[in-house]
Coordinates of C-alpha atoms in Angstrom, one line a residue:
Chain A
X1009 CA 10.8 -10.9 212.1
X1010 CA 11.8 -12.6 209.1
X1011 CA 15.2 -11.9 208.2
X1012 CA 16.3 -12.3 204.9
X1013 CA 19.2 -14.5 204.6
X1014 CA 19.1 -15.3 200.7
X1015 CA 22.5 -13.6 200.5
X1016 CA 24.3 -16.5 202.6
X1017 CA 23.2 -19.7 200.4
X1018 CA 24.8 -18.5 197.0
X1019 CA 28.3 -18.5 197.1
X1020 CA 29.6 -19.9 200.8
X1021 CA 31.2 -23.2 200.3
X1022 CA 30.2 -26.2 202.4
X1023 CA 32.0 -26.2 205.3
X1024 CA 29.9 -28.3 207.6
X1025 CA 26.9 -29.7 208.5
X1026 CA 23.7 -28.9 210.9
X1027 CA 25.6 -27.1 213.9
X1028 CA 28.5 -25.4 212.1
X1029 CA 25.4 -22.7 211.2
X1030 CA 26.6 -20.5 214.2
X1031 CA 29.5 -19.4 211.5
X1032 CA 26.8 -17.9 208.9
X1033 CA 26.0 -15.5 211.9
X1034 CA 27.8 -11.9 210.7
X1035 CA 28.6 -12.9 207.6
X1036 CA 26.9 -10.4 204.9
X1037 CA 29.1 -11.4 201.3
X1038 CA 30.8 -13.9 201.7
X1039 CA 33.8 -14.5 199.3
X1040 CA 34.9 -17.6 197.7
X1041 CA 38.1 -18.3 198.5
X1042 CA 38.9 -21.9 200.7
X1043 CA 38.2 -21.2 204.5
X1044 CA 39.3 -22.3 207.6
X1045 CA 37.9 -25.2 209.2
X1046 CA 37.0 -23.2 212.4
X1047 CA 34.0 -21.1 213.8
X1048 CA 35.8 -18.2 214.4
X1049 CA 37.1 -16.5 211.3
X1050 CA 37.8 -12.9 212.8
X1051 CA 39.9 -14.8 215.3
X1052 CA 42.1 -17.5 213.5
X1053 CA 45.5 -16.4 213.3
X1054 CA 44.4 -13.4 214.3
X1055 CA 47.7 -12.2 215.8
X1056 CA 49.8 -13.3 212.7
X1057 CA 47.2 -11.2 210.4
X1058 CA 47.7 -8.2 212.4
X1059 CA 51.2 -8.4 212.4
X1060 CA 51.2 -8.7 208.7
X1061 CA 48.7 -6.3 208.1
X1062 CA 50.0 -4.9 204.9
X1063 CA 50.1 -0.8 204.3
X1064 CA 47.6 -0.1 202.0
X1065 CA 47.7 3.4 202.4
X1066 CA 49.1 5.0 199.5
X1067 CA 48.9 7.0 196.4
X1068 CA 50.3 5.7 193.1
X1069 CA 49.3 6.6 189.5
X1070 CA 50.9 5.9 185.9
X1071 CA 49.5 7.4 182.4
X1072 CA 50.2 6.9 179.0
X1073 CA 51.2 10.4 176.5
X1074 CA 52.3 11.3 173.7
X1075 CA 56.5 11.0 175.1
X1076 CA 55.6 7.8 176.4
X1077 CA 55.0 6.8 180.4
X1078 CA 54.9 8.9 183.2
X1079 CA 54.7 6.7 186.6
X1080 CA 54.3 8.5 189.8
X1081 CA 53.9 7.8 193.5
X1082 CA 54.2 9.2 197.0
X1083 CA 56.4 6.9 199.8
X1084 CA 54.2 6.4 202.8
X1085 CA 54.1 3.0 204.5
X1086 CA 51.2 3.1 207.2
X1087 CA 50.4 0.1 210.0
X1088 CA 47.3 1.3 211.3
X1089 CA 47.4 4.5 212.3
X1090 CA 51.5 4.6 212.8
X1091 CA 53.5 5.4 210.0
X1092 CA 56.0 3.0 209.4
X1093 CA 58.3 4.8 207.0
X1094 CA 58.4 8.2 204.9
X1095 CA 60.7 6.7 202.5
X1096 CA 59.9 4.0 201.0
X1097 CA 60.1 3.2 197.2
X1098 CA 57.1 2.6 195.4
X1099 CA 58.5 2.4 191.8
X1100 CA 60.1 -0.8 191.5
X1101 CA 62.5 -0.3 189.2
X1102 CA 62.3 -4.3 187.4
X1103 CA 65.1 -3.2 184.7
X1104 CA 66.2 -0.8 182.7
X1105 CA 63.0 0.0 180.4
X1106 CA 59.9 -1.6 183.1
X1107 CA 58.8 -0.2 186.0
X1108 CA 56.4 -1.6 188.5
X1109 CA 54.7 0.4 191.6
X1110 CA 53.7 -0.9 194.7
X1111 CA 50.2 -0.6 196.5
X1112 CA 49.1 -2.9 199.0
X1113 CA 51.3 -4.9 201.3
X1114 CA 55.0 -3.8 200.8
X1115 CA 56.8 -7.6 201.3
X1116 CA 54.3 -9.0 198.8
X1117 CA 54.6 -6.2 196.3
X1118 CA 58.8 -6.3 196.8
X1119 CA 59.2 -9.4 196.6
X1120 CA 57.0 -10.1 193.5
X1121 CA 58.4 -7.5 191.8
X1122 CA 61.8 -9.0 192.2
X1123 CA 60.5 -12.4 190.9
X1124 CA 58.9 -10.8 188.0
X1125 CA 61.9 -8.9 187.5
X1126 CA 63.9 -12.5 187.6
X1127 CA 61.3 -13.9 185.5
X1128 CA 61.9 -11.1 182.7
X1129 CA 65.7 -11.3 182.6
X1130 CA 65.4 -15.3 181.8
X1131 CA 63.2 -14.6 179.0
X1132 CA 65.6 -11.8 177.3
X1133 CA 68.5 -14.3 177.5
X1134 CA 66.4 -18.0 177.2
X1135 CA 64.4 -15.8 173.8
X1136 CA 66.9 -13.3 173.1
X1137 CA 64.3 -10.6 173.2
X1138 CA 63.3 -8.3 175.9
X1139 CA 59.9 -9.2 177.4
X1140 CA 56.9 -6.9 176.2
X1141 CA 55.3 -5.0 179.0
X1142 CA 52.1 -7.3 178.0
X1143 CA 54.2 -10.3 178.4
X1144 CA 55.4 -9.2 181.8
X1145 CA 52.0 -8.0 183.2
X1146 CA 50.7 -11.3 182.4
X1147 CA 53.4 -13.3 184.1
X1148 CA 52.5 -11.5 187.4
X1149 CA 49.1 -11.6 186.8
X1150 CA 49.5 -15.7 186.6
X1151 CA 52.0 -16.1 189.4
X1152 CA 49.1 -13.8 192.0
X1153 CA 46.0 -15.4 190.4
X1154 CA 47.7 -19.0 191.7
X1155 CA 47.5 -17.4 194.8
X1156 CA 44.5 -15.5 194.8
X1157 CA 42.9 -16.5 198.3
X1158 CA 46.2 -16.5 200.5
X1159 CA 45.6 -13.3 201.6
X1160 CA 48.5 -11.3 199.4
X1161 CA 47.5 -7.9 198.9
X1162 CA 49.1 -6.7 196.0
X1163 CA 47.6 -3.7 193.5
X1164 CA 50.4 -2.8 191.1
X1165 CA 51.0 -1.1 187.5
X1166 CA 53.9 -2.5 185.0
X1167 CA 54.6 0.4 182.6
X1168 CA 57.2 0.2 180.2
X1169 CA 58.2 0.6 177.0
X1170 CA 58.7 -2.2 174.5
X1171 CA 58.4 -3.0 170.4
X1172 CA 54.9 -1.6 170.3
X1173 CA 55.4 1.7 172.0
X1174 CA 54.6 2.6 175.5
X1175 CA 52.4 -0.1 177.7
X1176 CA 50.6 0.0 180.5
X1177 CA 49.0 -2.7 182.9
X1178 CA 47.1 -2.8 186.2
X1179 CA 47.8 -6.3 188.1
X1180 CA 46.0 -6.6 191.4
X1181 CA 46.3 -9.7 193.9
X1182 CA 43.1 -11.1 192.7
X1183 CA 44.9 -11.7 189.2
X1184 CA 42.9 -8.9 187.5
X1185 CA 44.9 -7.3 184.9
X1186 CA 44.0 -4.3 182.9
X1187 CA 45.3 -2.4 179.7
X1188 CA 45.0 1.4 179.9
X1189 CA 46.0 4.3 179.3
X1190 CA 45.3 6.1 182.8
X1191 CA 45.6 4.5 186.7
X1192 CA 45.5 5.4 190.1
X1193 CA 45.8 3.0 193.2
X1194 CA 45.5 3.3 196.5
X1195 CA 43.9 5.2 198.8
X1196 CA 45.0 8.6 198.1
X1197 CA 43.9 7.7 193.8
X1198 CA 40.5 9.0 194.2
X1199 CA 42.1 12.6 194.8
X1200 CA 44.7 11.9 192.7
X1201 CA 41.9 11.2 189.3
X1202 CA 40.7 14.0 190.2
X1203 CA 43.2 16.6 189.3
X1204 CA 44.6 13.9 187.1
X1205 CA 41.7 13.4 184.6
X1206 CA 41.0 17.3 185.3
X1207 CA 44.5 18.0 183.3
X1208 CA 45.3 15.5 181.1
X1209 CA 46.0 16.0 177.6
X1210 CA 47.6 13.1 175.0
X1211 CA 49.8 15.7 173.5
X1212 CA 51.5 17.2 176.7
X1213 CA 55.3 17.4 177.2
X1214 CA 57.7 16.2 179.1
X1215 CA 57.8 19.2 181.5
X1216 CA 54.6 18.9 181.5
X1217 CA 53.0 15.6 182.0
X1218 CA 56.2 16.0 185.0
X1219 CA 54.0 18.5 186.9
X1220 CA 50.6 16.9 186.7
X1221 CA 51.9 14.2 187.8
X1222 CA 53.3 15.6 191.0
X1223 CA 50.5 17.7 191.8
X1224 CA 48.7 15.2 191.6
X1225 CA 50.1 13.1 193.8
X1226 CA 50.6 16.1 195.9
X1227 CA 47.0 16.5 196.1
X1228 CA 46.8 13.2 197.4
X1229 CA 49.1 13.3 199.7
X1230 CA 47.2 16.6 201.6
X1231 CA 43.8 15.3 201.8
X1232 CA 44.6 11.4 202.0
X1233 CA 46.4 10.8 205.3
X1234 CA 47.8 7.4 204.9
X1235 CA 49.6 9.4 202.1
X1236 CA 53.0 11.6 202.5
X1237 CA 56.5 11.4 202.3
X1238 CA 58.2 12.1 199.2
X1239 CA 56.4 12.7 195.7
X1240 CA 59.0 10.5 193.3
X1241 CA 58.4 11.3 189.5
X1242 CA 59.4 8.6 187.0
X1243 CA 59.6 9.1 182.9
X1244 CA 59.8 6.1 180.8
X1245 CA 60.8 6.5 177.3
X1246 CA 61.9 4.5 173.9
X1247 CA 65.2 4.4 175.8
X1248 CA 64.2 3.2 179.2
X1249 CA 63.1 4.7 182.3
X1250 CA 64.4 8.1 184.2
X1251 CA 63.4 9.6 187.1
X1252 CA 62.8 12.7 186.4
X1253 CA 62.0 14.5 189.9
X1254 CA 61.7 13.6 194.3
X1255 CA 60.4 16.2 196.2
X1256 CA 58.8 16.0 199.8
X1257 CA 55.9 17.1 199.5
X1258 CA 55.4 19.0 202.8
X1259 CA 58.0 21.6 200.7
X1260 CA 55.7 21.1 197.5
X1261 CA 52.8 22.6 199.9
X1262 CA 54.6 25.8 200.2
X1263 CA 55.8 25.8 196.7
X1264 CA 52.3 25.4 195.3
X1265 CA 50.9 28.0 198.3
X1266 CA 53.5 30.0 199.6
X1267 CA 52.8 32.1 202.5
X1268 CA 52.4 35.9 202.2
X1269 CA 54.8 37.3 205.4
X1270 CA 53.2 38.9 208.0
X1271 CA 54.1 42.6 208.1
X1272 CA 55.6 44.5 211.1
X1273 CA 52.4 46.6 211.9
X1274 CA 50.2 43.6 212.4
X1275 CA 52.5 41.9 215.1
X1276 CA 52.3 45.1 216.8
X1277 CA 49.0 45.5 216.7
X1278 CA 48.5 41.8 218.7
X1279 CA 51.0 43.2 221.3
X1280 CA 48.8 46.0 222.6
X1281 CA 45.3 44.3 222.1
Chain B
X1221 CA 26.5 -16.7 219.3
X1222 CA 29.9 -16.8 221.6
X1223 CA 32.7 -16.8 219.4
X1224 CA 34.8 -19.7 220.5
X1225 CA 38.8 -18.8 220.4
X1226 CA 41.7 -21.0 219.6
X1227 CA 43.0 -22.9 222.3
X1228 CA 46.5 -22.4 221.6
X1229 CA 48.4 -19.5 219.6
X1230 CA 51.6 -20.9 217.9
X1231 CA 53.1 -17.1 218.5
X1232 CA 54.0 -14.9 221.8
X1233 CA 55.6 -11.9 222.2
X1234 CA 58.7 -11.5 224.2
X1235 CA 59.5 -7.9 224.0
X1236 CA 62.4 -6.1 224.0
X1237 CA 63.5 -2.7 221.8
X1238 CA 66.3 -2.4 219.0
X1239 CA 67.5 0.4 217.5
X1240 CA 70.6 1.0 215.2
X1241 CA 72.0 4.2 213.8
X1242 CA 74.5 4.2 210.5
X1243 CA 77.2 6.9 210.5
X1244 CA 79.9 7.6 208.4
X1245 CA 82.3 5.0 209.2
X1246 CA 80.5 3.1 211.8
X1247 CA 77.2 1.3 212.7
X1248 CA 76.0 1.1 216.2
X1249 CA 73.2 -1.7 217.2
X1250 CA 71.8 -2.0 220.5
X1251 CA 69.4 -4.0 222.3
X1252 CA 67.8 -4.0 225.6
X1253 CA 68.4 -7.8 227.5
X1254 CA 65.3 -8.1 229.0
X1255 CA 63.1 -11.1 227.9
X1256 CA 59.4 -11.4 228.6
X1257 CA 56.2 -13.4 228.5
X1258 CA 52.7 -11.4 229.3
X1259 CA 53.5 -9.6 232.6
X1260 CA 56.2 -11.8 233.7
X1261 CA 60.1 -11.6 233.2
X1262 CA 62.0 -14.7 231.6
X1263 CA 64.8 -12.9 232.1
X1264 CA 67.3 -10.3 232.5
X1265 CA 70.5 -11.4 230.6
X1266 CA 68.8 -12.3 227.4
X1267 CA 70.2 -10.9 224.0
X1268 CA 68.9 -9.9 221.1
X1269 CA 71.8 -9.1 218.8
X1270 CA 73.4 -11.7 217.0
X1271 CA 76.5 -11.1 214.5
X1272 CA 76.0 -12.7 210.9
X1273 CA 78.8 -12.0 209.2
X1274 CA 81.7 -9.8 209.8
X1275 CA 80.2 -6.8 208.4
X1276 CA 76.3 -7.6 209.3
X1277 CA 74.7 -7.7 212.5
X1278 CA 71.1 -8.4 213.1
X1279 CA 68.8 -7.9 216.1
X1280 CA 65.2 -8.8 216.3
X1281 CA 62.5 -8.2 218.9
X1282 CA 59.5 -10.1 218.7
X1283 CA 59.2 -14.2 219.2
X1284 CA 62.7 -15.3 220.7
X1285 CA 62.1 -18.9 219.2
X1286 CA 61.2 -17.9 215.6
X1287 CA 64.0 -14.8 215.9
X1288 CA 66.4 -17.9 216.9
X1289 CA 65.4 -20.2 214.1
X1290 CA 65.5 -17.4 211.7
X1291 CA 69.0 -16.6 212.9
X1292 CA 70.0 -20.3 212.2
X1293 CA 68.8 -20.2 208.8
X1294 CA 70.5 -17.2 208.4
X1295 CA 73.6 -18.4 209.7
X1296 CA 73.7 -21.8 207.9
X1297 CA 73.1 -19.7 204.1
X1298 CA 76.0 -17.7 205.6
X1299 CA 78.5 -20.7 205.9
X1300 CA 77.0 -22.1 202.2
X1301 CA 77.7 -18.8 200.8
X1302 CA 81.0 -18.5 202.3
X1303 CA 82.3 -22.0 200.9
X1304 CA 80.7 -21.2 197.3
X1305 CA 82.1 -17.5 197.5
X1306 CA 85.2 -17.3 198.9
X1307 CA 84.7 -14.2 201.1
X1308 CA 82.1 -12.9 203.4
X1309 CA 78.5 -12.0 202.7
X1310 CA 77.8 -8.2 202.6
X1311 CA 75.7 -6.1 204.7
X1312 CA 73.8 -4.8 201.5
X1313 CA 73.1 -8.7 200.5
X1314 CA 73.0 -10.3 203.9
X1315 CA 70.0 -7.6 203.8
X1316 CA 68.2 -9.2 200.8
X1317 CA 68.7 -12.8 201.9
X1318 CA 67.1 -11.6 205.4
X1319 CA 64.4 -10.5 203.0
X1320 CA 64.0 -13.3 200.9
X1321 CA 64.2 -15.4 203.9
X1322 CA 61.1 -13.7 205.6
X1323 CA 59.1 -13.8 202.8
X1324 CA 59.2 -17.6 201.9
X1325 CA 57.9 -17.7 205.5
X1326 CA 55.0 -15.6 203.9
X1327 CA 51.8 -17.4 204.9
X1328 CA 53.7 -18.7 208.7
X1329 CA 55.2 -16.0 209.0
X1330 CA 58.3 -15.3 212.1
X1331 CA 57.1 -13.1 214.4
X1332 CA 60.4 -11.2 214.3
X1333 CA 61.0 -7.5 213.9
X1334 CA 64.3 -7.0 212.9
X1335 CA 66.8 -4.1 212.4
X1336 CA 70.2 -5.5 210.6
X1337 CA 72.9 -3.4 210.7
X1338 CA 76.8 -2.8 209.1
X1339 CA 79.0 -1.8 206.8
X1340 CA 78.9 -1.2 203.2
X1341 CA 81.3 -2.1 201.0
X1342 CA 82.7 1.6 201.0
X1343 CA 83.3 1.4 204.8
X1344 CA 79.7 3.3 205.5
X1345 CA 77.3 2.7 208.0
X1346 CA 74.1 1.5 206.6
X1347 CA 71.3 0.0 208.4
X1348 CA 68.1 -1.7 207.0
X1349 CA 64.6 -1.8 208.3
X1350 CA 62.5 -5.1 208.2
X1351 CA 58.6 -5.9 208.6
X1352 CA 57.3 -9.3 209.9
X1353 CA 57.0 -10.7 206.2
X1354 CA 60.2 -9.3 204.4
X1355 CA 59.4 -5.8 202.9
X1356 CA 63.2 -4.3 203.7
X1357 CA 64.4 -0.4 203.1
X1358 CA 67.7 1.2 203.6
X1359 CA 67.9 3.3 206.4
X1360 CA 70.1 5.9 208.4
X1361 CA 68.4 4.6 211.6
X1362 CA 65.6 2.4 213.1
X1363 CA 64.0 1.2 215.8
X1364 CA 62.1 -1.9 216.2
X1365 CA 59.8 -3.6 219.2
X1366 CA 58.3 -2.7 222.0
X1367 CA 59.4 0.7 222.1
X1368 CA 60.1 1.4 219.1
X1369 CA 56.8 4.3 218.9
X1370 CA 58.5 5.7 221.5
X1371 CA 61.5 5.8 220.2
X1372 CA 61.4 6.7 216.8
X1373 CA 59.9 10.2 216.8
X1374 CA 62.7 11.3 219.3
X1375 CA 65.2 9.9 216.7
X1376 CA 63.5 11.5 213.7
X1377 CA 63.6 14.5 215.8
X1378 CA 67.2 14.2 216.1
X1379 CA 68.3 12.6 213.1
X1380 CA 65.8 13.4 210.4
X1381 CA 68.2 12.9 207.2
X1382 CA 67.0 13.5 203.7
X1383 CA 64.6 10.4 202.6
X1384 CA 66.6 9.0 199.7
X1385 CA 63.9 9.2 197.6
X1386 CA 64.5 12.7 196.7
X1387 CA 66.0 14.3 193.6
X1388 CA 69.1 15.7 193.5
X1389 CA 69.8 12.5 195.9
X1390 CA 71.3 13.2 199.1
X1391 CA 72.7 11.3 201.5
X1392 CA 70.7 9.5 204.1
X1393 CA 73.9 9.0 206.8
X1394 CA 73.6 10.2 210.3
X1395 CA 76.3 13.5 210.4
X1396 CA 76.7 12.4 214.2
X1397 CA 79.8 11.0 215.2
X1398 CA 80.5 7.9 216.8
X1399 CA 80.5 9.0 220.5
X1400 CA 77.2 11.1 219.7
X1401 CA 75.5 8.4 218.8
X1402 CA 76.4 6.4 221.5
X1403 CA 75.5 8.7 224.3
X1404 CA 71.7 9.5 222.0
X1405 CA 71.4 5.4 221.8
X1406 CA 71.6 5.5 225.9
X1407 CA 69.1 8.5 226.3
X1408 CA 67.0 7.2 224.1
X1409 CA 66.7 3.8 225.6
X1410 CA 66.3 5.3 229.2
X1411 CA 63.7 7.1 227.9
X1412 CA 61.8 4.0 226.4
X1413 CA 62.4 2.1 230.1
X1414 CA 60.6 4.4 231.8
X1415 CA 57.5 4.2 229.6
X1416 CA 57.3 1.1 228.2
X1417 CA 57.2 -2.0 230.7
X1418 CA 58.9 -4.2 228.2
X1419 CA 62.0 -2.6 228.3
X1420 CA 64.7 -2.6 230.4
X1421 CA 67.4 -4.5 232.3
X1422 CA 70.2 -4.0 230.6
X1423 CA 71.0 -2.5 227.5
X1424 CA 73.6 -3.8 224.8
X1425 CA 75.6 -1.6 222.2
X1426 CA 77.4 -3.2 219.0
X1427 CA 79.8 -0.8 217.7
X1428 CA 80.9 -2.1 214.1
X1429 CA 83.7 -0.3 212.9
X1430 CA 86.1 -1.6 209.8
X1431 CA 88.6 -2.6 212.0
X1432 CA 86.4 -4.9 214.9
X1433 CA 83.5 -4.8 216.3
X1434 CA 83.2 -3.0 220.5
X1435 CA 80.4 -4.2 223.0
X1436 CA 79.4 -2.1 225.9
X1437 CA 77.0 -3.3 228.7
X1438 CA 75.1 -0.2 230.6
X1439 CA 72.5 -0.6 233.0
X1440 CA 68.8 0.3 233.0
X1441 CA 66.1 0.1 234.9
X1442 CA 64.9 -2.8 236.7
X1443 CA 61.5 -1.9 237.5

């Protein structure tokens, strides 16, 4: 049988000649990033990229209103199938009026946030101007796209608000970056859009545009299981971020579907069947 | 076609558990001693803990050889700090130089799970978790290693405290008192010996309190 392998001679990189074809073997896409000089991909370093397997399990999502920015996300880190934390923060608070979230691997998403938050502060004192969430989106966008390949999984939102009004950006590890008025990353997003898209309106409230963002991460969090923890709320406004509400959203389940208590004839009833 | 491995892996995993709880006024690290390779014992007597600074105390299972080059970098920033500074690193930034440290190891990373405990700079307990590459979180207890899957449900069971994440924010330190966590630090780690063949030996409790730091030695299984 003939087997069609027109999808391996497009975009794998030369890595060696006549023998070396073993390595095409399993290999459906292949992407274009520098490899290893080695036959066995799945194996090299395979103990160091288990261990820093990052968590992409996770819900986060930001939108654009009326009032400004509403940022939202649940605090789940997952290894594999053990969770690793309940509480960790996914809002990345980079200064008083940006806010980043985290999806992906936690270290990378940490520690580039704090870089881009360094970053930001040096161009408010070197320009005397604070940074424009545009500016700042595209400054982590440049640092990841230098090392798109290296295996940092990073897929994050800068919201804020600067000169222009609110702003909005999607920044993934690949150096993608997006304007728009309406995200959701992670694992948990696609039940997130959902009830997201389902109840947005530009002109909400405050109070409002609060609780769709919490149910919708809520949502998330009870079908997606690499999602959990604590639902955290942030608003950001012509005066700078607030978070506006934390709840664990095991409590949110019985708040949106409380339980109707049993009454005393029923438990009586199972006592003499 | 047979997938041909590497000959040689520049990592191995010596075992070992640590765990650390954060109280009100004290923060108690321990560590089992034992120190292995596959299914063999290196040996008995081997510690994990290592004190930083006065107020910071980190212990780290995983690879003995990066955990002990990561707690000479550690310790050299340490003696740089205190000549520029003056004073003493602080738990709280001890804990973000632990971080930073990890991370610029991002692509080689240390195979080290660590757990850094101490005190604040109001006196309180406070105890951060680490990954392999850096990510770092304030914690009211942690457990790290071998056993640490073992370990950690039993001490959510026991400790669950209010994630900080939550609005109105609450506090995420352990109500127990310092003899209470002690005796659930020793239960807890005779619990892990029996299941988990990496642990055991010895175990090694760090009590950090303002005024000095107390070291107990208790015996666990050998087997």
């Amino acid at each position: 049988m003939k087997l069609d392998t027109s999808g391996f001679e497009t975009t794998m990189p030369m890595i060696g000649f006549g023998s070396n074809n073993d390595m095409l073997d399993g290999f459906c896409s292949v992407p274009s990033f520098d490899l290893p000089r080695t036959t066995d991909f799945d194996g090299f370093q395979k103990e160091a990229v288990q261990m820093v397997k990052p968590a992409k399990g996770t819900t986060t999502l930001a939108f654009i209103f009326k009032e400004g920015v509403m940022v939202a996300a649940d605090s789940r880190a997952s290894m594999g199938g053990y969770i690793s934390s309940q509480s960790v923060k996914k809002i990345i608070e980079i200064n008083p009026y940006m806010l980043g979230t985290m999806a992906g691997g936690a270290a990378d998403c940490q520690f580039w946030h704090r870089n881009l938050g360094i970053k930001c502060r040096l161009h408010q004192l070197a320009n005397k101007r604070r940074i424009s969430v545009s500016g700042a989106s595209k400054l982590l966008a440049n640092m990841l796209y230098s090392y798109r390949g290296m295996g940092l999984s990073v897929g994050t939102m800068i919201a804020g608000w600067d000169e222009t009004g609110p702003g909005l950006y999607y920044v993934d590890n690949e150096g993608g970056r997006l304007k728009g008025d309406r995200f959701s990353v992670g694992s948990g997003s696609p039940y997130a859009y959902g009830v997201l898209d389902s109840g947005y309106k530009f002109d909400m409230s405050v109070e409002e545009a609060l609780e769709l963002a919490r149910r919708s991460i809520y949502h998330a969090t009870f079908r997606d299981g690499a999602s959990g923890g604590v639902a955290s709320v942030y608003h950001v406004g012509p005066n700078g971020w607030k978070k506006l509400s934390g709840d664990d959203v095991g409590e949110l389940h019985y708040h949106y579907y409380p339980v109707a208590p049993a009454t005393a004839e029923h438990v009586m009833e199972e006592a003499a069947e | 076609m047979t997938k041909q491995h590497a000959n040689w892996s520049p990592y191995d995993n010596n075992g070992g558990t640590c765990v650390a709880i954060a109280g009100s006024d004290y923060c108690v690290i321990a560590a089992d001693t034992r120190m292995s390779t596959g299914y063999s014992i290196l040996s008995r007597d081997y510690s994990k803990i290592h004190k930083l600074a006065d107020k910071a105390v980190l212990s780290s299972s995983g690879f003995q050889a990066d955990v002990k080059a990561l707690q000479k970098v550690l310790k050299s920033r340490h003696l740089i700090y205190q000549h520029q500074h003056n004073k003493q690193m602080s738990c709280p930034a001890m804990a973000q130089l632990l971080s930073n440290t990890l991370y610029f190891k991002r692509f080689f990373p240390y195979y080290a799970f660590n757990v850094l405990g101490g005190l604040d700079a109001e006196g309180k307990g406070c105890v951060f978790t680490y990954d392999a590459v850096g990510s770092y979180e304030k914690v009211g207890y942690s457990a790290q290693g071998s056993g640490s899957t073992l370990i950690m449900p039993f001490l959510d069971n026991q400790l669950k405290s209010p994630s900080p994440l939550l609005l109105p924010a609450q506090d995420s330190i352990t109500p127990l008192s310092e003899a209470e966590a002690v005796d659930l630090v020793k239960t807890v780690f005779a619990s892990a010996t029996e299941r988990d063949i990496y642990t055991g030996d010895k175990l090694e409790i760090m009590i950090l309190k303002a005024d000095g730091i107390k070291t107990e030695l208790i015996d666990l299984r050998k087997d």
